[in-house]
Structures are given as structure tokens and as C-alpha cells.
Amino acid sequence: MKSFLVSVLTLTLCLSVVFGNSSESVNVIGSTSAPCPPGWYYAIDLEQCYLIPNIFLKFDDARYYCANDAGGSLVSVYDAVEYYAVSVYFQQQTFVQAWPAWIGLRTYPYSPYFRWLDRHNANYTHWINGTAPAHTDANACFAWSKAKPNDGWFISDCNLQRPFICKRHAAICPDVNINASTGAISSPNYPGSYDLEVACVYHISVPEGHIVQLSFNLVGIDPYSNITIYDGPTTNSRILELISSSSIQNIVESTSNSLTVQFFASNYGGASYIGWSATFKAIVPVTLSGSLTSPKYPNPYPDDDDKTYKLNVPLGYRVLVTIWDFVTEERSDYLVFSDDSDTLLEWAGNMTSKVPKSLRSHNNTMDIEWSADGNTNFRGWNLTWVADPIWG
Ligand SMILES: *[C@@H]1O[C@H](CO)[C@@H](O)[C@H](O)[C@H]1NC(C)=O
Ligand SMILES: *[C@@H]1O[C@H](CO)[C@@H](O)[C@H](O)[C@H]1NC(C)=O
Ligand SMILES: *[C@@H]1O[C@H](CO)[C@@H](O)[C@H](O)[C@H]1NC(C)=O
Ligand SMILES: *[C@@H]1O[C@H](CO)[C@@H](O)[C@H](O)[C@H]1NC(C)=O
Ligand SMILES: *[C@@H]1O[C@H](CO)[C@@H](O)[C@H](O)[C@H]1NC(C)=O
Ligand SMILES: *[C@@H]1O[C@H](CO)[C@@H](O)[C@H](O)[C@H]1NC(C)=O
Ligand SMILES: *[C@@H]1O[C@H](CO)[C@@H](O)[C@H](O)[C@H]1NC(C)=O
Ligand SMILES: *[C@@H]1O[C@H](CO)[C@@H](O)[C@H](O)[C@H]1NC(C)=O
């Protein structure tokens, strides 16, 4: 209980720090949900949550309770570290100290003779008196006694009513900024089942002049969860697409170089839903026309600036660029136009007497490279382009 409260406090503090500053990167929503639901014990190092409800049930009812009422499963204990973590919590529950509690371990009529309900092998065990159970009882359950000196697990009749321990993975959800040309994102814990009641946010930025193309490889989410895709850098941007279990989109494209994905996981997930995975890449949008200016135009452009722009018009068209204004520093601040086969034009200096100036690419793409050195005070350039039919 104590460490759960501490974790909630820490999260609250983080949030107020973020809200106190209206900074550009909005690290908000993914962090708002605490890793464990109220009342659960949070084992921070294990990223697991545990609960001992204040009721006594038969093994199968306890199993059902953990799954349906608590969104988890009867506890599995993988190693000594987890044994110790659960012990700390168990010992705080004064009402059950005298009672052994059900754990998610039971016997089977074949090898391995006992296994965790979550299908992991029980390769760590902590038997009472160090005595492993005989393999004779094929349908028995295990309980954990904390009564000293007999601390450990023992075989027990599944129909007895006992307290029990539930476990679920802590809802630790990313709020991440990804700046790259290509990459992959997925639901937390993928390809394991996703954590319940989380809201994860992924801010994706690709290089300027590109748009983000996001392709879902797989979407396996429950009917109450959704993936919301925003056309811009934050969750305040326009909603581009809402993906749910009934309306699955394969490919989503932004209109600018950033896109934000938010995954809302409901409380109804569980082992049968593995979540989702997607890849993204920067692509050059195909356009019919557009315009470009030097940064800050018509105010002086910044020093030491390098940028490349790629123009992409449909196949069967050429890029027809018209430069309307061009004043930069002689020799050192230049704009280079090229296509797959040639450098088409390279300009630096005061070109006021040569504008407007038009040029065409040989094919459907054109690259424009801008480079400015230090110590500048010129207004720069502006240009427009249109798709020009090759047959025209
Ligand atoms: C962040 O908040 C602190 C305290 O309010 C303030 O001193 C600081 O200037 C802020 N930083 C930004 C980038 O707003
Ligand atoms: C325990 O079993 C799991 C598979 O269920 C395996 O991944 C793990 O490596 C095993 N640990 C040890 C210590 O053998
Ligand atoms: C463990 O050993 C103690 C004392 O030797 C005994 O009283 C107890 O019944 C044993 N527990 C089990 C589950 O065998
Ligand atoms: C990622 O891109 C965003 C938006 O363009 C920018 O604010 C942020 O500083 C970049 N982060 C890194 C680590 O480059
Ligand atoms: C997406 O899921 C969240 C959490 O379940 C819900 O609050 C929200 O309304 C859903 N969005 C839409 C558009 O259905
Ligand atoms: C581009 O330059 C021309 C000529 O100076 C000017 O008339 C036009 O308004 C400029 N366009 C933009 C978008 O600034
Ligand atoms: C650029 O050249 C024109 C004449 O062609 C001149 O009027 C103008 O003042 C020059 N601008 C700069 C910034 O040198
Ligand atoms: C024009 O672009 C197409 C598609 O990218 C390519 O197949 C073709 O070879 C290019 N032609 C020239 C002359 O570069």
C-alpha cells in the first residue's frame, strides 16, 4: 500500500511540473494513469501489481474473481525476488495472516505435474518444509501459508474457501517522442497482452518536407479500446483517424511532418488481445502545386541554416518551379535545384533583375537544397511550383 501511494505521489509531482511550464513537448496523457488500480500493491522493480481482496473463495471462484473483477489472474511467482515482494504485501494483510491464500498454481495429470495458470513453468518453487508435492493428485491446487515457521506453498483441496492473491502487470505506458525517418511502435507489452486502463501517447516527427505514413501490421484490441491518430504534434491536433476493433485502417497519412498516436486501453482487454503494432516512414507527399520560402521570409533568414526539400508531383508530370524573389548573400548563401539526372540551377546573391525565373525538372521530382552560412542579413527567397504535364 505504501509504495503504491508513493508512486501516485511521484506521478502527481511529474504532472504538475509539466503543466507548470507550457513547454512545446506535451508529456501529459500517458502519465496520468497510475501503474496499479487503487488498492493494489505496486512492486515497482517487478512492474507488477498484487491484490488480496477481503474475501474467501474456492480456487476456481478466486481464479474467476482475479480475471473478471480485478482484470488480472491468480498470482504466479517466478523467482525469489517476486516471492519476497509478495511476502511483504501478504504480511501487511492482517486479516489473512493466519490463513493460507490461493496462488495460481495447480497440478495436472501429465508432466510438468504442476504449472502456473498463466502457463509459465514453475521452475522456481517454495514448498513448505522444502517438500515437493507427490505426483499422485492430478487435480489439486496450491495455497501459500505465511504462518511461521511454515512459510511456503502446499497442496490443498481446491474446494476449500480461502483468501487469494491476484496479480496484474503494472500499467506503464510510454509517452514518447520519436524523431526519425522510419521506425516502429506498438502497444505496451506487445506481443503480450496490453495493460489495462492505460493511455499511451507516441509523438512521431519525420524530417521537414515529408509526411508520416503509418502502417498497421496487426490490430487485436478489445471492443472498448481504441487508437486515435492526430494529424500533428500533440493530442490537441485534428483527429485523422479513429481505429477500433470494428474499423481497422491499414495505412494512415498525416498532412504535415508530425503525427500523434494515442492508445486508449479499456478495462476489458486480457490474454486474448495482443494489442497492435505499426511501422512508420517519412514519405514525400505527391502534390499538384505548392509554395516555399526561405525560413522567416521576408525577414532575414537565420544563420548557418541547411535544409533540403523534395518536391514530388504525379508520374507523367514535371515539376515547374517559378522563383519570384531572390536576395541572398553573394557566393555563400545558395539554393541548388536538381533532379535525378542534373543540377538545374544554382543561385546565390541579388537576383532581383532575373526574377521571375522558371525551371522544369526532367521527371516528376525535384530536390532543392538551401544552405546559408553565418552573418547574414538578407530577406531570402520565395517560389511556387505546379505539376506540369509532360505531354503538354
Ligand atoms: C518553467 O517554470 C519555472 C517555474 O515556474 C520557470 O522559472 C521557468 O522559466 C519555466 N521554463 C519555461 C521554459 O517556461
Ligand atoms: C523458467 O521457465 C521459463 C519458461 O516458462 C523460462 O523462460 C526461464 O528461463 C526459466 N528459468 C529458469 C531459471 O530456468
Ligand atoms: C511442515 O513441518 C511441520 C513441522 O515439522 C509440520 O508440523 C507441518 O505439518 C509440515 N507442513 C506440511 C504442509 O507438510
Ligand atoms: C523532435 O521533434 C520535435 C518536433 O519537431 C522537437 O520539438 C524536438 O526537440 C525533437 N526532439 C529531438 C530529441 O530531436
Ligand atoms: C476511446 O477510448 C477511450 C477510453 O475507453 C474513450 O474514453 C474514448 O471516448 C474513445 N474514443 C472514441 C472516439 O470512441
Ligand atoms: C514572393 O515575392 C513576390 C515578389 O517580391 C511577392 O510579390 C510575393 O508576395 C511573395 N510571396 C510571398 C508568399 O511572400
Ligand atoms: C538588389 O539589386 C537591385 C537592383 O537589381 C537593387 O535595387 C537592390 O537594392 C539590391 N538589393 C540588395 C539587398 O542588395
Ligand atoms: C522518371 O521517374 C520514373 C519513376 O521514378 C523512372 O522510372 C524513370 O526512369 C525516370 N526517368 C528519368 C528520365 O529519370
Coordinates of C-alpha atoms and ligand atoms in Angstrom, one line a residue:
M1 CA 0.0 0.0 0.0
K2 CA 2.7 2.3 1.0
S3 CA 4.7 2.0 -2.2
F4 CA 1.6 2.4 -4.3
L5 CA 0.9 5.7 -2.6
V6 CA 4.4 6.8 -3.1
S7 CA 4.2 6.1 -6.8
V8 CA 0.9 8.0 -7.2
L9 CA 2.6 11.0 -5.4
T10 CA 5.6 10.8 -7.7
L11 CA 3.3 10.8 -10.8
T12 CA 1.3 13.8 -9.5
L13 CA 4.5 15.7 -9.0
C14 CA 5.7 15.0 -12.5
L15 CA 2.4 16.2 -13.9
S16 CA 2.4 19.5 -12.1
V17 CA 5.9 20.1 -13.3
V18 CA 4.8 19.6 -16.9
F19 CA 1.7 21.7 -16.5
G20 CA 3.5 24.5 -14.8
N21 CA 5.6 25.1 -17.9
S22 CA 3.8 25.5 -21.1
S23 CA 6.6 23.8 -23.0
E24 CA 6.4 22.6 -26.5
S25 CA 6.6 18.9 -25.8
V26 CA 3.4 18.0 -24.0
N27 CA 4.1 14.9 -21.9
V28 CA 0.7 14.6 -20.4
I29 CA -1.8 11.9 -21.0
G30 CA 0.2 8.7 -20.9
S31 CA 1.5 9.5 -17.4
T32 CA -1.9 10.3 -15.8
S33 CA -2.9 6.8 -15.1
A34 CA -1.2 5.2 -12.1
P35 CA 0.5 1.9 -12.7
C36 CA -1.8 -0.1 -10.4
P37 CA -5.5 0.4 -9.8
P38 CA -6.5 1.9 -6.4
G39 CA -5.9 -0.5 -3.5
W40 CA -3.4 -2.7 -5.3
Y41 CA 0.2 -3.2 -4.1
Y42 CA 2.7 -2.0 -6.6
A43 CA 6.1 -3.8 -6.8
I44 CA 8.0 -1.1 -8.7
D45 CA 11.0 -3.2 -9.7
L46 CA 8.9 -6.1 -11.0
E47 CA 6.4 -3.8 -12.7
Q48 CA 3.6 -5.9 -11.2
C49 CA 0.6 -5.2 -9.1
Y50 CA -0.9 -7.5 -6.5
L51 CA -4.2 -7.6 -4.7
I52 CA -5.5 -9.7 -1.8
P53 CA -9.3 -9.0 -1.8
N54 CA -11.0 -9.1 1.6
I55 CA -13.0 -12.3 0.8
F56 CA -12.7 -16.1 0.9
L57 CA -13.4 -18.2 -2.2
K58 CA -12.9 -21.6 -3.7
F59 CA -9.9 -21.9 -6.0
D60 CA -12.0 -21.7 -9.3
D61 CA -14.1 -18.8 -8.0
A62 CA -10.9 -17.0 -6.9
R63 CA -9.5 -17.5 -10.3
Y64 CA -12.6 -16.1 -11.9
Y65 CA -12.6 -13.2 -9.5
C66 CA -9.0 -12.2 -10.3
A67 CA -9.7 -12.4 -14.0
N68 CA -13.1 -10.7 -14.2
D69 CA -13.4 -8.4 -11.2
A70 CA -9.8 -7.5 -10.9
G71 CA -8.5 -7.7 -14.5
G72 CA -5.6 -10.0 -13.7
S73 CA -5.0 -13.6 -12.7
L74 CA -4.3 -15.6 -9.7
V75 CA -0.7 -14.9 -8.7
S76 CA 2.3 -16.6 -10.3
V77 CA 5.6 -16.3 -8.6
Y78 CA 8.6 -16.6 -10.9
D79 CA 11.6 -16.2 -8.6
A80 CA 12.8 -15.4 -5.1
V81 CA 12.6 -11.6 -5.7
E82 CA 8.9 -11.9 -6.5
Y83 CA 8.4 -14.3 -3.6
Y84 CA 9.9 -11.7 -1.3
A85 CA 7.8 -8.8 -2.9
V86 CA 4.5 -10.7 -2.5
S87 CA 5.5 -11.7 1.1
V88 CA 5.9 -8.1 2.1
Y89 CA 2.4 -7.3 0.9
F90 CA 0.9 -10.6 2.3
Q91 CA 2.3 -9.8 5.7
Q92 CA 0.6 -6.4 5.8
Q93 CA -2.8 -8.0 5.3
T94 CA -3.5 -8.7 8.9
F95 CA -6.9 -10.3 8.2
V96 CA -5.3 -13.2 6.3
Q97 CA -2.1 -13.7 8.2
A98 CA -3.5 -16.8 9.9
W99 CA -5.0 -18.2 6.6
P100 CA -3.2 -19.7 3.7
A101 CA -4.1 -18.0 0.4
W102 CA -4.7 -19.4 -3.0
I103 CA -1.9 -18.9 -5.6
G104 CA -2.3 -19.6 -9.3
L105 CA -0.6 -23.0 -9.2
R106 CA -2.2 -26.3 -9.7
T107 CA -1.5 -29.9 -10.6
Y108 CA -2.0 -31.7 -14.0
P109 CA -2.2 -35.4 -14.8
Y110 CA 0.9 -35.1 -17.1
S111 CA 4.3 -33.6 -17.0
P112 CA 5.0 -31.0 -15.8
Y113 CA 2.8 -32.0 -12.9
F114 CA 2.3 -28.5 -11.7
R115 CA 2.3 -25.3 -13.6
W116 CA 1.2 -21.7 -13.2
L117 CA -2.2 -20.8 -14.6
D118 CA -0.5 -18.2 -16.8
R119 CA 1.2 -21.2 -18.5
H120 CA 4.7 -20.4 -17.2
N121 CA 6.6 -23.4 -15.9
A122 CA 7.0 -23.4 -12.1
N123 CA 10.8 -23.6 -12.2
Y124 CA 11.0 -21.6 -9.0
T125 CA 9.2 -23.1 -6.1
H126 CA 9.0 -22.5 -2.3
W127 CA 7.4 -25.6 -0.8
I128 CA 6.6 -25.7 2.9
N129 CA 9.2 -27.7 4.7
G130 CA 11.1 -27.9 1.4
T131 CA 8.9 -30.9 0.4
A132 CA 7.8 -31.1 -3.2
P133 CA 4.3 -32.5 -3.6
A134 CA 3.9 -36.1 -4.8
H135 CA 2.6 -36.5 -8.4
T136 CA -0.4 -38.5 -7.3
D137 CA -3.1 -35.9 -7.1
A138 CA -3.9 -34.7 -10.6
N139 CA -6.4 -32.0 -9.8
A140 CA -5.2 -30.3 -6.7
C141 CA -4.5 -26.6 -6.0
F142 CA -1.8 -24.9 -4.1
A143 CA -2.0 -22.4 -1.2
W144 CA 0.6 -20.2 0.4
S145 CA 0.9 -20.2 4.1
K146 CA 2.6 -17.3 5.9
A147 CA 2.4 -19.0 9.3
K148 CA 5.9 -19.2 10.6
P149 CA 7.9 -21.3 10.6
N150 CA 6.0 -23.0 7.8
D151 CA 6.3 -20.3 5.2
G152 CA 5.6 -21.7 1.7
W153 CA 3.3 -23.5 -0.7
F154 CA 1.5 -26.7 -0.1
I155 CA -1.1 -28.8 -2.0
S156 CA -4.7 -28.3 -0.9
D157 CA -8.3 -29.3 -1.8
C158 CA -9.5 -26.8 -4.4
N159 CA -13.0 -26.6 -2.9
L160 CA -11.8 -25.0 0.4
Q161 CA -12.6 -21.4 0.7
R162 CA -9.5 -19.3 1.2
P163 CA -8.2 -15.8 0.7
F164 CA -6.3 -15.4 -2.6
I165 CA -3.8 -13.3 -4.3
C166 CA -4.3 -11.6 -7.7
K167 CA -1.6 -10.2 -9.9
R168 CA -1.6 -8.0 -13.0
H169 CA 1.1 -6.3 -15.0
A170 CA 1.6 -2.7 -14.0
A171 CA 0.2 -0.2 -16.5
I172 CA 3.3 1.5 -17.5
C173 CA 2.7 3.4 -20.6
P174 CA 5.0 5.3 -22.8
D175 CA 4.7 9.0 -23.7
V176 CA 7.4 9.1 -26.2
N177 CA 8.8 11.5 -28.8
I178 CA 10.2 9.8 -31.8
N179 CA 12.2 11.8 -34.4
A180 CA 13.2 9.5 -37.2
S181 CA 12.6 8.7 -40.9
T182 CA 11.4 5.2 -40.2
G183 CA 10.5 3.3 -37.1
A184 CA 8.1 1.1 -35.3
I185 CA 5.6 1.5 -32.4
S186 CA 3.4 -1.0 -30.6
S187 CA 1.1 -1.3 -27.7
P188 CA 2.8 -1.8 -24.3
N189 CA 4.0 -5.3 -23.6
Y190 CA 3.4 -6.3 -27.2
P191 CA 3.1 -9.2 -28.3
G192 CA 1.9 -10.0 -24.8
S193 CA -1.5 -8.7 -23.8
Y194 CA -1.6 -5.0 -23.2
D195 CA -2.0 -3.4 -19.9
L196 CA -5.5 -2.3 -18.9
E197 CA -6.7 1.2 -18.5
V198 CA -3.8 3.0 -20.0
A199 CA -3.5 5.9 -22.4
C200 CA -0.2 5.7 -24.2
V201 CA 1.0 8.6 -26.5
Y202 CA 3.5 8.4 -29.3
H203 CA 4.6 11.7 -30.9
I204 CA 6.2 11.0 -34.3
S205 CA 8.2 13.6 -36.3
V206 CA 9.8 13.0 -39.6
P207 CA 12.1 15.4 -41.5
E208 CA 10.6 18.6 -42.9
G209 CA 9.0 18.4 -46.3
H210 CA 7.9 14.9 -45.6
I211 CA 4.7 13.4 -44.2
V212 CA 4.3 10.5 -41.9
Q213 CA 2.9 7.3 -43.3
L214 CA 1.8 4.9 -40.6
S215 CA 1.0 1.3 -41.5
F216 CA -0.6 -1.1 -39.0
N217 CA 0.7 -4.7 -39.2
L218 CA -1.8 -6.0 -36.8
V219 CA -4.6 -4.7 -34.6
G220 CA -6.0 -7.1 -32.0
I221 CA -7.8 -4.9 -29.5
D222 CA -11.0 -5.4 -27.4
P223 CA -14.2 -3.6 -28.4
Y224 CA -13.8 -0.9 -25.8
S225 CA -10.3 0.2 -26.6
N226 CA -9.3 2.5 -29.5
I227 CA -6.3 4.0 -31.2
T228 CA -6.7 7.7 -32.0
I229 CA -4.5 9.3 -34.6
Y230 CA -4.0 13.0 -34.6
D231 CA -2.7 15.0 -37.6
G232 CA 0.0 16.9 -35.8
P233 CA 2.4 17.1 -32.9
T234 CA 0.0 16.7 -30.0
T235 CA -3.3 15.2 -29.0
N236 CA -4.8 18.7 -29.5
S237 CA -4.3 18.3 -33.2
R238 CA -7.2 17.4 -35.5
I239 CA -8.3 13.7 -35.3
L240 CA -7.2 12.0 -38.5
E241 CA -8.5 8.5 -37.8
L242 CA -10.1 6.5 -35.0
I243 CA -9.2 2.9 -35.1
S244 CA -11.3 0.4 -33.1
S245 CA -11.8 -3.3 -33.3
S246 CA -14.6 -2.8 -35.8
S247 CA -13.0 -0.2 -38.0
I248 CA -9.4 -1.1 -38.8
Q249 CA -7.4 1.1 -41.1
N250 CA -4.2 -0.2 -42.6
I251 CA -2.5 2.9 -43.7
V252 CA -2.8 6.5 -42.3
E253 CA -1.0 9.5 -43.6
S254 CA -0.5 12.9 -41.9
T255 CA -0.7 16.2 -43.8
S256 CA 2.5 17.6 -42.2
N257 CA 5.7 16.1 -40.8
S258 CA 4.3 15.1 -37.4
L259 CA 1.6 12.7 -36.2
T260 CA 0.5 11.6 -32.8
V261 CA -0.9 8.2 -31.9
Q262 CA -2.8 7.7 -28.6
F263 CA -3.8 4.2 -27.5
F264 CA -6.7 4.1 -25.0
A265 CA -6.8 0.6 -23.4
S266 CA -10.0 -0.2 -21.7
N267 CA -10.5 -2.4 -18.7
Y268 CA -11.7 -5.3 -20.9
G269 CA -8.5 -6.5 -22.5
G270 CA -6.9 -9.6 -21.2
A271 CA -5.0 -12.5 -22.6
S272 CA -6.9 -12.9 -25.8
Y273 CA -6.0 -9.5 -27.1
I274 CA -2.4 -9.0 -28.1
G275 CA -2.6 -5.3 -29.0
W276 CA -1.2 -3.7 -32.1
S277 CA 2.0 -2.9 -33.9
A278 CA 2.7 -0.4 -36.7
T279 CA 5.6 0.9 -38.6
F280 CA 6.0 4.4 -39.9
K281 CA 8.1 6.1 -42.5
A282 CA 8.7 9.6 -43.9
I283 CA 7.4 9.9 -47.4
V284 CA 7.4 12.8 -49.8
P285 CA 3.8 13.8 -50.4
V286 CA 2.6 13.8 -54.0
T287 CA 1.3 17.3 -54.7
L288 CA -0.1 19.3 -57.7
S289 CA 1.2 22.7 -56.5
G290 CA 2.7 24.5 -53.6
S291 CA 5.0 27.2 -52.4
L292 CA 8.2 27.6 -50.4
T293 CA 10.1 30.4 -48.9
S294 CA 13.4 30.8 -47.1
P295 CA 12.9 30.5 -43.3
K296 CA 11.3 33.6 -41.8
Y297 CA 10.8 35.2 -45.2
P298 CA 10.5 38.2 -45.9
N299 CA 12.5 38.8 -42.7
P300 CA 16.2 37.9 -42.8
Y301 CA 16.8 34.1 -42.8
P302 CA 18.7 32.6 -39.8
D303 CA 22.5 32.0 -39.9
D304 CA 24.0 28.6 -40.5
D305 CA 20.9 27.0 -41.9
D306 CA 20.8 23.9 -44.2
K307 CA 17.7 22.4 -45.5
T308 CA 16.6 20.1 -48.2
Y309 CA 13.2 20.0 -49.8
K310 CA 11.9 17.3 -52.1
L311 CA 9.0 18.1 -54.5
N312 CA 7.1 15.2 -55.8
V313 CA 4.3 15.5 -58.5
P314 CA 2.4 12.6 -60.1
L315 CA 4.0 10.4 -62.6
G316 CA 3.6 11.8 -66.1
Y317 CA 4.2 15.4 -64.8
R318 CA 7.3 17.5 -64.4
V319 CA 7.9 20.0 -61.6
L320 CA 7.6 23.6 -62.9
V321 CA 9.2 26.0 -60.4
T322 CA 8.9 29.8 -60.5
I323 CA 11.2 31.9 -58.4
W324 CA 9.5 35.2 -57.6
D325 CA 12.0 36.8 -55.3
F326 CA 15.7 36.1 -54.6
V327 CA 18.1 38.2 -52.5
T328 CA 20.8 36.3 -50.5
E329 CA 24.5 36.8 -49.7
E330 CA 26.8 36.7 -52.7
R331 CA 28.5 33.3 -53.1
S332 CA 27.9 31.9 -49.7
D333 CA 24.1 31.6 -49.3
Y334 CA 22.8 29.4 -52.1
L335 CA 19.9 27.5 -53.4
V336 CA 20.5 24.4 -55.7
F337 CA 17.8 22.8 -57.8
S338 CA 18.4 19.4 -59.1
D339 CA 16.5 16.3 -60.4
D340 CA 17.5 12.6 -60.9
S341 CA 19.7 13.5 -63.8
D342 CA 21.0 17.0 -63.5
T343 CA 21.7 20.1 -61.5
L344 CA 19.2 22.6 -62.9
L345 CA 20.1 25.9 -61.3
E346 CA 22.4 27.2 -58.6
W347 CA 21.7 30.7 -57.3
A348 CA 23.3 33.0 -54.7
G349 CA 23.3 36.8 -54.4
N350 CA 21.0 39.5 -55.5
M351 CA 18.9 38.1 -58.4
T352 CA 16.2 40.9 -58.3
S353 CA 16.9 41.7 -62.0
K354 CA 16.4 38.0 -63.1
V355 CA 13.1 37.2 -61.4
P356 CA 10.6 35.8 -62.1
K357 CA 12.6 32.8 -63.2
S358 CA 11.1 29.4 -64.2
L359 CA 12.7 26.0 -64.4
R360 CA 11.4 22.5 -65.1
S361 CA 12.6 19.1 -63.9
H362 CA 13.1 16.2 -66.4
N363 CA 10.9 13.9 -64.4
N364 CA 8.3 14.0 -61.6
T365 CA 10.7 15.0 -58.7
M366 CA 12.9 17.9 -57.9
D367 CA 15.3 18.4 -55.0
I368 CA 16.0 21.8 -53.6
E369 CA 18.9 22.4 -51.2
W370 CA 19.3 25.6 -49.2
S371 CA 22.5 26.5 -47.4
A372 CA 23.3 29.7 -45.5
D373 CA 26.5 30.5 -43.6
G374 CA 26.9 32.9 -40.7
N375 CA 26.5 36.6 -40.6
T376 CA 23.6 37.2 -43.0
N377 CA 21.0 40.0 -43.3
F378 CA 19.1 39.3 -46.5
R379 CA 15.4 38.6 -46.9
G380 CA 15.9 35.4 -48.9
W381 CA 13.6 33.9 -51.5
N382 CA 10.2 32.7 -52.3
L383 CA 9.0 30.3 -55.0
T384 CA 5.9 28.4 -56.2
W385 CA 5.6 25.1 -58.1
V386 CA 3.0 23.3 -60.2
A387 CA 2.7 19.9 -61.8
D388 CA 3.3 20.4 -65.5
P389 CA 2.1 17.7 -67.8
I390 CA 4.9 16.1 -69.8
W391 CA 2.7 15.8 -72.8
G392 CA 1.7 19.5 -72.6
Ligands
LIG1 C1 9.4 26.6 -16.1 O1 8.8 27.0 -14.8 C2 9.7 27.7 -14.0 C3 9.0 27.9 -12.7 O2 7.7 28.4 -12.9 C4 10.2 28.9 -14.6 O3 11.2 29.6 -13.8 C5 10.9 28.6 -16.0 O4 11.2 29.8 -16.6 C6 9.9 27.8 -16.8 N1 10.5 27.4 -18.1 C7 9.9 27.6 -19.2 C8 10.7 27.0 -20.4 O5 8.8 28.1 -19.3
LIG2 C1 11.7 -20.8 -16.1 O1 10.8 -21.1 -17.1 C2 10.7 -20.1 -18.1 C3 9.7 -20.7 -19.1 O2 8.5 -20.9 -18.5 C4 12.0 -19.8 -18.8 O3 11.8 -18.7 -19.7 C5 13.0 -19.4 -17.8 O4 14.3 -19.2 -18.4 C6 13.1 -20.5 -16.7 N1 14.0 -20.0 -15.6 C7 15.0 -20.8 -15.2 C8 15.8 -20.2 -14.1 O5 15.2 -21.9 -15.6
LIG3 C1 5.9 -28.9 7.9 O1 6.6 -29.4 9.1 C2 6.0 -29.1 10.3 C3 6.9 -29.5 11.5 O2 7.8 -30.4 11.1 C4 4.7 -29.8 10.4 O3 4.0 -29.6 11.6 C5 3.8 -29.4 9.2 O4 2.6 -30.2 9.1 C6 4.6 -29.6 7.9 N1 3.8 -28.9 6.9 C7 3.4 -29.6 5.7 C8 2.5 -28.9 4.8 O5 3.9 -30.7 5.5
LIG4 C1 11.8 16.0 -32.1 O1 11.0 16.9 -32.9 C2 10.2 17.8 -32.1 C3 9.3 18.5 -33.1 O2 9.9 18.8 -34.3 C4 11.2 18.8 -31.5 O3 10.5 19.7 -30.7 C5 12.1 18.0 -30.6 O4 13.1 18.8 -30.0 C6 12.8 16.9 -31.3 N1 13.5 16.1 -30.3 C7 14.7 15.6 -30.6 C8 15.3 14.7 -29.5 O5 15.3 15.8 -31.6
LIG5 C1 -11.6 5.8 -27.0 O1 -11.5 5.1 -25.8 C2 -11.5 5.9 -24.6 C3 -11.2 5.0 -23.4 O2 -12.1 3.9 -23.4 C4 -12.8 6.6 -24.5 O3 -12.8 7.5 -23.4 C5 -13.0 7.4 -25.8 O4 -14.3 8.0 -25.8 C6 -12.9 6.6 -27.0 N1 -12.9 7.4 -28.2 C7 -13.9 7.3 -29.0 C8 -13.9 8.4 -30.1 O5 -14.7 6.4 -29.0
LIG6 C1 7.1 36.5 -53.3 O1 7.8 37.5 -53.9 C2 7.0 38.3 -54.7 C3 7.9 39.4 -55.4 O2 8.6 40.1 -54.4 C4 5.9 39.0 -53.9 O3 5.0 39.8 -54.7 C5 5.1 37.9 -53.3 O4 4.1 38.5 -52.4 C6 5.9 37.0 -52.4 N1 5.2 35.9 -52.0 C7 5.2 35.5 -50.7 C8 4.4 34.3 -50.3 O5 5.7 36.2 -49.8
LIG7 C1 19.4 44.1 -55.4 O1 19.5 44.6 -56.7 C2 18.5 45.6 -57.0 C3 18.8 46.1 -58.4 O2 18.9 45.0 -59.3 C4 18.7 46.8 -56.1 O3 17.7 47.7 -56.3 C5 18.5 46.3 -54.6 O4 18.8 47.3 -53.7 C6 19.5 45.2 -54.4 N1 19.2 44.6 -53.1 C7 20.2 44.3 -52.2 C8 19.7 43.8 -50.8 O5 21.3 44.5 -52.4
LIG8 C1 11.4 9.1 -64.2 O1 10.8 8.6 -63.0 C2 10.4 7.2 -63.1 C3 9.8 6.8 -61.8 O2 10.5 7.2 -60.7 C4 11.6 6.4 -63.5 O3 11.2 5.0 -63.7 C5 12.2 6.9 -64.8 O4 13.4 6.2 -65.1 C6 12.6 8.4 -64.6 N1 13.1 8.9 -65.9 C7 14.1 9.6 -66.0 C8 14.5 10.1 -67.3 O5 14.8 9.9 -65.0

